[in-house]
Coordinates of C-alpha atoms and ligand atoms in Angstrom, one line a residue:
X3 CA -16.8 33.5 8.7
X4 CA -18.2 33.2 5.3
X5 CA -15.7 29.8 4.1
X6 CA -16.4 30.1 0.3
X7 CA -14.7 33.9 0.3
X8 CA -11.8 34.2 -1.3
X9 CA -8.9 34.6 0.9
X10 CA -10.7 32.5 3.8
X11 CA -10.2 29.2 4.3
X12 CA -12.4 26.9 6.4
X13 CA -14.5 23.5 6.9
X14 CA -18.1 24.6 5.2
X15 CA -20.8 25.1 7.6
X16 CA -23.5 22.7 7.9
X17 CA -26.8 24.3 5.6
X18 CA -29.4 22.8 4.3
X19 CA -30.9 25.7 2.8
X20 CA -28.5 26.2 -0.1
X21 CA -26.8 23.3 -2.2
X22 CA -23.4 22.3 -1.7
X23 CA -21.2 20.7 -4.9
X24 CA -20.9 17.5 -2.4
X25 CA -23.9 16.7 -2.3
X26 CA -25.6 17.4 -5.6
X27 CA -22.6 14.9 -7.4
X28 CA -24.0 12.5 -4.7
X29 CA -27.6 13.0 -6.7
X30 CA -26.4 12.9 -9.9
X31 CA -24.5 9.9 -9.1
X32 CA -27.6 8.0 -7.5
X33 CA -26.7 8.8 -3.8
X34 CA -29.4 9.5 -0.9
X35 CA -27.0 12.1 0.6
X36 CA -28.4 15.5 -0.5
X37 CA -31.1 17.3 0.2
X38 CA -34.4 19.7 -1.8
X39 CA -31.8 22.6 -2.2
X40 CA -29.4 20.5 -4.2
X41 CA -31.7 18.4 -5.9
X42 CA -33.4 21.7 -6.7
X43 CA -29.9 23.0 -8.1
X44 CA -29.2 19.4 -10.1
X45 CA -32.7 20.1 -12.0
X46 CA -31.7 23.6 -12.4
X47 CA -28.2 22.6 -14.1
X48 CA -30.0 19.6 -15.8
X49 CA -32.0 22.5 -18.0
X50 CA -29.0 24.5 -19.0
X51 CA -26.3 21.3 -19.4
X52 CA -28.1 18.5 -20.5
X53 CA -24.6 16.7 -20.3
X54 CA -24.1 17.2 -16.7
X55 CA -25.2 13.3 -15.9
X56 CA -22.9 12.2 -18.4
X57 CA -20.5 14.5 -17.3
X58 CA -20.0 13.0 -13.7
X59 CA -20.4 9.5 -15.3
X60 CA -16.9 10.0 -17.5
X61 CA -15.5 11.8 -14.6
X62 CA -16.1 9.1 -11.7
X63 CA -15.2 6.4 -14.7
X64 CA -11.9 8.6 -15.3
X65 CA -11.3 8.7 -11.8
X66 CA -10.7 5.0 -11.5
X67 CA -8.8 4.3 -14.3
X68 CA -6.0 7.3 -13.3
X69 CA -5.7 5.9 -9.7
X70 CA -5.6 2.8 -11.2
X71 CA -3.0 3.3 -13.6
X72 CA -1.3 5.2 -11.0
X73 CA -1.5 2.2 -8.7
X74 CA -0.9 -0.7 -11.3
X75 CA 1.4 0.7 -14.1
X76 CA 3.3 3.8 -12.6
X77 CA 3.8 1.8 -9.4
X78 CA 2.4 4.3 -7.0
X79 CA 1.8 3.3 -3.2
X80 CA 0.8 6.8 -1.4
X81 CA -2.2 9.1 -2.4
X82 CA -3.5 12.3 -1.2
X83 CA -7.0 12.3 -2.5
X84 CA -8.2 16.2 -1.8
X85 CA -12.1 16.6 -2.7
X86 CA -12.8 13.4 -1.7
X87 CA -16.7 13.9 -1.9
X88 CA -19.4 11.6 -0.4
X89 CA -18.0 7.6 -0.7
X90 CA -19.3 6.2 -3.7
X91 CA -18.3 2.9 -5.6
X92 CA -14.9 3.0 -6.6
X93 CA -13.5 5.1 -3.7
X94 CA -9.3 5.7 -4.2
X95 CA -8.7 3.8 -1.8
X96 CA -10.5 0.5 -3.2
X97 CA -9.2 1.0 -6.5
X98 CA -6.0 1.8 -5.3
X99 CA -5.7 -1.3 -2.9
X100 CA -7.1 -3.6 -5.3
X101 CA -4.3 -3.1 -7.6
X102 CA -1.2 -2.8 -4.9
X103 CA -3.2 -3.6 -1.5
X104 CA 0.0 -1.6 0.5
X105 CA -1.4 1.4 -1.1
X106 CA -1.7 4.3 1.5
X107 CA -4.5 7.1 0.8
X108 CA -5.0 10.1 2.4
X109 CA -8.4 11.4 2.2
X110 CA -9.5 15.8 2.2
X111 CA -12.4 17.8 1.8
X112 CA -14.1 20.6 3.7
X113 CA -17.7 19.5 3.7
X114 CA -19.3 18.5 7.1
X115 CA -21.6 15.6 5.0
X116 CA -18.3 13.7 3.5
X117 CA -16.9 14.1 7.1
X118 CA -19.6 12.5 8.4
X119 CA -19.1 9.4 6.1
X120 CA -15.3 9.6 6.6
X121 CA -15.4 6.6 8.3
X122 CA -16.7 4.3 5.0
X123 CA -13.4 5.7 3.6
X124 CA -11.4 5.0 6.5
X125 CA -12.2 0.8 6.2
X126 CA -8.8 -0.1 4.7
X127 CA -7.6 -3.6 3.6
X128 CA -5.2 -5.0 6.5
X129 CA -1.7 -4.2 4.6
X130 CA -2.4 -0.7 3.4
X131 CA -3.7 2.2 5.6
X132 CA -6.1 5.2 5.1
X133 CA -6.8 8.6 6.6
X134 CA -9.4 11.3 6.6
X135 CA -8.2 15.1 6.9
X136 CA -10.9 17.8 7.5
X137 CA -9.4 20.9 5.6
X138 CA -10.2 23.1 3.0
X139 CA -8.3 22.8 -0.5
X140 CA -6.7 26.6 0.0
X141 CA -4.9 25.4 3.7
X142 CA -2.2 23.6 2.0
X143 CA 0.1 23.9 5.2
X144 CA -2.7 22.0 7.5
X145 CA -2.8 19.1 4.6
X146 CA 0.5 18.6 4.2
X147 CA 1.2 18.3 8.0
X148 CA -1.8 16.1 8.4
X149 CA -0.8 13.9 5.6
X150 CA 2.4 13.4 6.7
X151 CA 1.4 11.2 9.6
X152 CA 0.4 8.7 6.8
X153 CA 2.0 9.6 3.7
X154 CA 6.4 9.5 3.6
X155 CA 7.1 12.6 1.6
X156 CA 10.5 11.4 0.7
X157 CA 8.7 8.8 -1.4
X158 CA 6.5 9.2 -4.4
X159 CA 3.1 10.5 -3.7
X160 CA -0.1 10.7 -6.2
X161 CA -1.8 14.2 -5.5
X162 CA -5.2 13.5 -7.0
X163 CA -7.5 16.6 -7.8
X164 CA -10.3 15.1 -9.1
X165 CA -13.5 17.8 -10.0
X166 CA -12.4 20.8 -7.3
X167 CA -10.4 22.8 -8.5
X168 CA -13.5 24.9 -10.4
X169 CA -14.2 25.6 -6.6
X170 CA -11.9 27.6 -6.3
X171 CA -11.9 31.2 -7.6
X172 CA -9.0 33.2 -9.1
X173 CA -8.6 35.1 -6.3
X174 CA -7.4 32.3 -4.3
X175 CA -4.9 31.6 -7.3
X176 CA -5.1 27.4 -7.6
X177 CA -2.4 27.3 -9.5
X178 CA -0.5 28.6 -6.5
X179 CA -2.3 26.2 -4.4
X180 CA -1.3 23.2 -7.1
X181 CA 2.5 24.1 -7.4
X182 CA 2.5 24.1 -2.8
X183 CA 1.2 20.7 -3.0
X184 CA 3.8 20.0 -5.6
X185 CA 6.5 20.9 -4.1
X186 CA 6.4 18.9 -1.1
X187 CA 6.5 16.0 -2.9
X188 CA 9.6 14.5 -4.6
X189 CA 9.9 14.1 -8.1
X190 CA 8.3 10.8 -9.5
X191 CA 5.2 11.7 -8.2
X192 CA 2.1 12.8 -10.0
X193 CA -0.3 14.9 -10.6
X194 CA -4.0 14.1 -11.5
X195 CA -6.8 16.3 -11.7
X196 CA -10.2 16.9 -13.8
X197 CA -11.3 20.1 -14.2
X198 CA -14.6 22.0 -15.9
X199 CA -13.7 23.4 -19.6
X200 CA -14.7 26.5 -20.2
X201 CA -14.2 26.0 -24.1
X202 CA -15.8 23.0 -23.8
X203 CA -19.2 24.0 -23.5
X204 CA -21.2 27.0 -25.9
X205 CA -21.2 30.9 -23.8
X206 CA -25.0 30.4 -23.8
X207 CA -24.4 26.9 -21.6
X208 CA -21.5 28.6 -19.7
X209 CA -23.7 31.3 -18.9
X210 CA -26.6 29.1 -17.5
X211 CA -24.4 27.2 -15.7
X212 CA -22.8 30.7 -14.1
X213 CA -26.2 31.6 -13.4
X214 CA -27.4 28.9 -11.3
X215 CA -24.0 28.8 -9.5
X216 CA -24.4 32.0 -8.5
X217 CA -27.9 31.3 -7.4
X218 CA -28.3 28.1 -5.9
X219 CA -24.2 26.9 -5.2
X220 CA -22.5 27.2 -2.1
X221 CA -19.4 27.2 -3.6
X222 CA -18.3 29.5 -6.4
X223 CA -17.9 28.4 -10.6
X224 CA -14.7 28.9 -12.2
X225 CA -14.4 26.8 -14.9
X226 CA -11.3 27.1 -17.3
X227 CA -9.8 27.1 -20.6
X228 CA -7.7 24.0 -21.8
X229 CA -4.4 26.0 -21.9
X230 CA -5.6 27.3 -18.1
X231 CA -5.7 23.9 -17.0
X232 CA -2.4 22.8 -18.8
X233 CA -0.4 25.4 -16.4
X234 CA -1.6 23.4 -13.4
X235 CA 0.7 20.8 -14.4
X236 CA 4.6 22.8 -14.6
X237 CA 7.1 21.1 -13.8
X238 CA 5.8 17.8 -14.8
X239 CA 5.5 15.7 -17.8
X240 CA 2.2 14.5 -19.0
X241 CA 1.5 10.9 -19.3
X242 CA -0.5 9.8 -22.7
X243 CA -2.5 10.9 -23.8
X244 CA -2.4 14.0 -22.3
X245 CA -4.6 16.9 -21.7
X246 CA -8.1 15.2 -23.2
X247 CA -11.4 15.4 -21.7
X248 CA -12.5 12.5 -19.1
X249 CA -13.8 10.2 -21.3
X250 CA -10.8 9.9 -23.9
X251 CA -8.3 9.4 -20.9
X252 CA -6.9 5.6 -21.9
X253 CA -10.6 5.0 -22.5
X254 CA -11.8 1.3 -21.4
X255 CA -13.7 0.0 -24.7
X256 CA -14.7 -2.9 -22.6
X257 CA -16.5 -0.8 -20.0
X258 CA -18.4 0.3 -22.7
X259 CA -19.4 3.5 -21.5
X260 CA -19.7 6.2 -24.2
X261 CA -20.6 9.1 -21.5
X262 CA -19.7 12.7 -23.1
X263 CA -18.3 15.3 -20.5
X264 CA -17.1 18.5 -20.6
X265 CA -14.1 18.2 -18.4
X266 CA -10.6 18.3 -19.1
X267 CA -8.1 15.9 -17.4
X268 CA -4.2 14.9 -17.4
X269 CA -2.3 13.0 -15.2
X270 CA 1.5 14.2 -14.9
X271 CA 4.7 13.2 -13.5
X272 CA 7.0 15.5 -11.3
X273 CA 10.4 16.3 -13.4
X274 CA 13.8 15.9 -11.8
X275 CA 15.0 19.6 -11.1
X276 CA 16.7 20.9 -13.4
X277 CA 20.5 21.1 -12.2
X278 CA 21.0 24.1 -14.4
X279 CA 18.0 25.9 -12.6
X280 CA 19.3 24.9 -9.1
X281 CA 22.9 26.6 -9.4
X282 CA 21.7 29.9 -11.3
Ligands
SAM303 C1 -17.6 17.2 -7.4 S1 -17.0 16.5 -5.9 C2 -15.8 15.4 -6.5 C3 -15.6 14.1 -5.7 C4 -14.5 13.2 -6.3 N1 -13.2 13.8 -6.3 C5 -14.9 12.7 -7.6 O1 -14.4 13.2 -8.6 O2 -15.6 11.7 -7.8 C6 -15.9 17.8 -5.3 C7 -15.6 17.7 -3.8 O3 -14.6 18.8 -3.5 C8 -14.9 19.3 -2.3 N2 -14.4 20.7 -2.2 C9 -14.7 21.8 -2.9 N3 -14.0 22.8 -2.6 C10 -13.2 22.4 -1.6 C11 -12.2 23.0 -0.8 N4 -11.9 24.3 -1.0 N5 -11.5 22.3 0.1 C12 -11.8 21.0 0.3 N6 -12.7 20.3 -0.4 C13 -13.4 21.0 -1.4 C14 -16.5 19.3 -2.2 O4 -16.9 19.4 -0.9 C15 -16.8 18.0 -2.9 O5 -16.9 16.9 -2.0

């Protein structure tokens, strides 16, 4: 079966021949976890977006500061980290767990090289608890149950997206996917994703980056408008500042880190149901 095809779900084979999103953030980021086809495919996006170094930069840097607020301000204990990617510094579950060290994270991607390093993610502090769950994004059934024999559903959960969702075409409607994962958790809990803009870069950098998706990339390219990304998060209620790209996300002047991006973020909060809604 061919995983990346729309309408098929599935762990991603093991191929070294053609690059894999995983593992070329894991080069950009400084990581030894990739191989010629991605760094081949990192060079090849380097031409055509000179700001995808300083993209991952703000994204990893926005990353911690929404699981930490998440953890620290918004008093949030359980996560469900899906695209986990290959551990890094600052994993959820570190920056989680520093802030509230109870802090419960539930770990998900499809990719045979972060399974393979599941187990750095899987070193939790003594009174909080981690878990790893091999599934693909679109098998929001297998998740849920999986996470369930970490995460209390009847209590508020974190559902972290954090630089996937432009893995995932149309045709496997991720907004569908988003409002699933939603649902099964009660209001109070959050939303947080990052996602490529597509009206954040010029048509000729869209196009190059397109190109070389279709090329060189395992998985597909679909990045997305600002209003596209906005409708991932109905039914809840944005937190300041809002829908912004990465690096304007309650920026940390102190870290000093100007890195440009060309993602868009927001972190939301479920709404109570509306009473009216429920009775109609
Ligand atoms: C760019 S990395 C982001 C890692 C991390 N969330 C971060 O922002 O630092 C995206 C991750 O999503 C995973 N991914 C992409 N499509 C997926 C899918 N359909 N199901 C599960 N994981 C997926 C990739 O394997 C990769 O590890």
């Amino acid at each position: 079966m061919d995983e990346s095809v729309a309408g098929e779900t599935g762990r991603l084979a093991f191929d070294t021949s053609v690059a894999h999103q995983a593992r070329i953030y894991d080069y950009l980021l400084g990581g030894k976890d990739n191989y010629a086809a991605d760094r081949a495919a990192t060079e090849a996006l380097r031409a055509v977006n000179p700001e995808i170094d300083s993209t991952v930069r703000a994204n990893r840097a926005f990353l911690g500061r929404a699981v930490r607020y998440l953890a620290a301000d918004a008093g949030i204990r359980q996560f469900l980290d899906i695209g986990t990617g290959i551990p890094t510094a600052g994993n959820t579950h570190e920056v989680a767990q520093a802030a509230a060290p109870e802090s419960r994270v539930v770990y998900v991607d499809y990719d045979p090289v972060v399974l393979a390093h599941a187990r750095a993610l899987l070193v939790s502090g003594t009174e909080g608890a981690t878990d790893y769950i091999d599934a693909d994004l679109r098998d929001t059934g297998s998740i849920l149950a999986g996470a369930a024999k970490l995460l209390d559903f009847s209590r508020p959960v974190a559902v972290t997206l954090i630089s996937i969702l432009h893995a995932i075409p149309d045709a496997d409607d991720p907004h569908a996917l988003v409002a699933r994962l939603m649902d099964a958790v009660p209001p109070g809990s959050y939303l947080a994703l990052s996602h490529a803009g597509s009206d954040l870069v010029s048509p000729q950098v869209q196009h190059g980056i397109e190109d070389v998706a279709g090329r060189m990339i395992r998985q597909q390219y679909a990045s997305r408008s600002r209003e596209q990304v906005e409708r991932f998060f109905q039914g809840t209620d944005l937190v300041e500042p809002g829908l912004v790209r990465v690096e304007d996300w309650r920026p940390n002047p102190a870290a000093g880190d100007t890195a440009r991006s060309s993602l868009w973020c927001a972190v939301g909060r479920k709404r109570q149901p509306n009473p009216a809604s429920a009775t109609a």
